[in-house]
Short mmCIF file of C-alpha atoms in Angstrom, two decimals:
data_model
loop_
_atom_site.label_atom_id
_atom_site.label_comp_id
_atom_site.label_asym_id
_atom_site.label_seq_id
_atom_site.Cartn_x
_atom_site.Cartn_y
_atom_site.Cartn_z
CA MET K 1446 -207.55 -34.14 11.51
CA GLU K 1447 -207.15 -37.62 10.12
CA SER K 1448 -207.88 -38.30 6.45
CA VAL K 1449 -210.92 -40.47 7.28
CA THR K 1450 -212.29 -37.65 9.43
CA LYS K 1451 -211.84 -35.19 6.56
CA LYS K 1452 -213.54 -37.62 4.19
CA ARG K 1453 -216.41 -38.09 6.64
CA GLY K 1454 -216.90 -34.33 6.83
CA ALA K 1455 -216.87 -33.96 3.05
CA ALA K 1456 -219.25 -36.92 2.67
CA PHE K 1457 -221.63 -35.32 5.16
CA ALA K 1458 -221.49 -32.07 3.17
CA ILE K 1459 -222.38 -33.95 -0.04
CA ASP K 1460 -225.26 -35.72 1.69
CA LEU K 1461 -226.45 -32.42 3.17
CA ALA K 1462 -226.45 -30.78 -0.27
CA ILE K 1463 -228.52 -33.64 -1.73
CA SER K 1464 -230.88 -33.54 1.23
CA THR K 1465 -231.31 -29.77 0.91
CA ALA K 1466 -232.24 -30.09 -2.76
CA VAL K 1467 -234.80 -32.80 -1.99
CA THR K 1468 -236.15 -30.76 0.93
CA PHE K 1469 -236.90 -27.82 -1.36
CA GLY K 1470 -238.98 -30.08 -3.58
CA VAL K 1471 -240.81 -31.71 -0.69
CA GLU K 1472 -241.45 -28.33 0.91
CA LYS K 1473 -243.02 -27.04 -2.29
CA LEU K 1474 -245.44 -29.96 -2.27
CA LEU K 1475 -246.21 -29.67 1.45
CA ARG K 1476 -246.67 -25.88 1.57
CA LYS K 1477 -250.11 -26.24 0.01
CA LYS K 1478 -251.22 -28.68 2.71
CA LEU K 1479 -249.32 -27.49 5.79
CA LYS K 1480 -249.13 -23.79 6.64
CA SER K 1481 -246.92 -24.15 9.73
CA GLU K 1482 -243.55 -22.44 9.21
CA ALA K 1483 -242.11 -24.25 12.23
CA PHE K 1484 -242.86 -27.59 10.59
CA HIS K 1485 -241.11 -26.52 7.38
CA ALA K 1486 -238.13 -25.08 9.24
CA LEU K 1487 -237.54 -27.88 11.76
CA ILE K 1488 -239.32 -31.10 10.88
CA THR K 1489 -239.15 -31.30 7.08
CA PRO K 1490 -235.34 -30.96 6.67
CA THR K 1491 -234.63 -33.45 9.46
CA LEU K 1492 -237.21 -35.93 8.24
CA VAL K 1493 -235.94 -35.75 4.64
CA MET K 1494 -232.27 -36.11 5.65
CA TRP K 1495 -232.92 -39.01 7.99
CA SER K 1496 -235.15 -40.75 5.42
CA LEU K 1497 -232.57 -40.44 2.65
CA GLU K 1498 -229.72 -41.52 4.90
CA TYR K 1499 -231.65 -44.47 6.31
CA ALA K 1500 -232.72 -45.69 2.86
CA GLN K 1501 -229.20 -45.45 1.47
CA LEU K 1502 -227.50 -47.09 4.45
CA LYS K 1503 -230.08 -49.87 4.58
CA THR K 1504 -229.81 -50.72 0.88
CA SER K 1505 -226.11 -50.25 0.15
CA GLY K 1506 -224.29 -49.67 3.43
CA SER K 1507 -223.18 -46.17 2.39
CA THR K 1508 -224.66 -42.83 1.42
CA ALA K 1509 -224.00 -40.95 -1.82
CA GLY K 1510 -221.33 -38.90 -0.06
CA TYR K 1511 -219.67 -41.98 1.41
CA GLN K 1512 -219.63 -43.68 -2.00
CA ALA K 1513 -218.13 -40.60 -3.67
CA LEU K 1514 -215.28 -40.56 -1.15
CA GLY K 1515 -214.72 -44.31 -0.87
CA LEU K 1516 -216.16 -44.86 2.61
CA SER K 1517 -218.60 -47.43 3.93
CA LEU K 1518 -220.47 -47.98 7.19
CA GLU K 1519 -220.28 -51.44 8.76
CA LYS K 1520 -221.08 -53.18 12.01
CA GLU K 1521 -218.08 -53.50 14.32
CA THR K 1522 -218.20 -57.24 13.66
CA GLY K 1523 -218.43 -56.76 9.88
CA GLY K 1524 -221.33 -56.59 7.46
CA ARG K 1525 -224.08 -54.06 6.92
CA PRO K 1526 -225.56 -52.28 9.93
CA THR K 1527 -229.02 -53.23 11.16
CA SER K 1528 -232.01 -50.88 11.10
CA LYS K 1529 -231.70 -50.32 14.84
CA GLN K 1530 -228.01 -49.42 14.54
CA ILE K 1531 -228.70 -46.94 11.74
CA LEU K 1532 -231.47 -45.21 13.70
CA LYS K 1533 -229.41 -45.10 16.92
CA ARG K 1534 -226.46 -43.66 15.00
CA MET K 1535 -228.49 -40.89 13.33
CA ALA K 1536 -230.30 -39.91 16.53
CA TYR K 1537 -227.14 -39.84 18.64
CA ARG K 1538 -225.19 -37.91 16.00
CA ASP K 1539 -227.84 -35.24 15.55
CA LEU K 1540 -229.04 -34.89 19.16
CA ILE K 1541 -226.24 -35.77 21.61
CA SER K 1542 -222.91 -35.87 19.77
CA SER K 1543 -222.42 -32.08 19.92
CA PHE K 1544 -222.28 -32.26 23.71
CA ASP K 1545 -219.65 -35.02 23.49
CA TYR K 1546 -217.51 -32.77 21.32
CA LEU K 1547 -217.76 -29.86 23.75
CA LYS K 1548 -217.01 -32.14 26.69
CA ASP K 1549 -214.00 -34.00 25.26
CA ARG K 1550 -212.60 -32.68 21.98
CA LYS K 1551 -209.46 -34.81 21.98
CA GLY K 1552 -211.37 -38.03 22.61
CA PHE K 1553 -214.00 -37.22 20.01
CA GLN K 1554 -212.42 -39.27 17.27
CA LEU K 1555 -210.70 -42.58 17.81
CA GLU K 1556 -209.07 -45.17 15.57
CA ALA K 1557 -207.81 -42.59 13.04
CA GLY K 1558 -211.27 -41.07 12.55
CA THR K 1559 -213.12 -44.32 11.86
CA LEU K 1560 -214.83 -44.33 15.25
CA MET K 1561 -216.74 -41.35 16.64
CA PRO K 1562 -219.14 -41.19 19.61
CA HIS K 1563 -222.22 -41.95 17.51
CA ASP K 1564 -220.40 -44.94 16.01
CA ARG K 1565 -219.40 -46.26 19.44
CA TYR K 1566 -222.98 -45.84 20.68
CA SER K 1567 -224.51 -47.67 17.71
CA GLY K 1568 -221.83 -50.36 17.32
CA THR K 1569 -220.76 -49.25 13.83
CA ILE K 1570 -217.49 -48.24 12.21
CA VAL K 1571 -216.63 -46.28 9.06
CA LYS K 1572 -214.06 -47.91 6.81
CA GLU K 1573 -212.29 -46.82 3.69
CA ALA K 1574 -213.31 -49.02 0.78
CA GLU K 1575 -210.66 -51.32 -0.61
CA CYS K 1576 -209.38 -50.26 -4.00
CA SER K 1577 -209.82 -52.95 -6.65
CA CYS K 1578 -207.72 -51.38 -9.40
CA LYS K 1579 -204.65 -53.21 -10.78
CA PRO K 1580 -201.97 -50.79 -9.47
CA CYS K 1581 -203.21 -51.15 -5.89
CA LYS K 1582 -203.26 -54.94 -5.91
#
């Protein structure tokens, strides 16, 4: 696995941990109003994760996990992704990308891990942030 791929996995784990913590709080508030266990098991976690991810990507171009590991999401042409690209990326990643992995494991990651199927579909790319410290320059 490439280093960017490993960083992407770790960033997703960080984002998932944050989302899980927020989900517990939201669930506590919603349990009084909604009694459906299916809603709390399926809809709430997905809705919270997508909302957090969308808000972070829209405002800063990266999630908390991406920032912690020095990654950022950009359009293929450069700049922050559009709302449509962010939504397409999340939907494809969570709904269809698993089938791509089972179908073609070797072709799943391209460009040293910066381009995965959900990135190709949405027209985005994950880049490592440039280091601005004196030793690197």
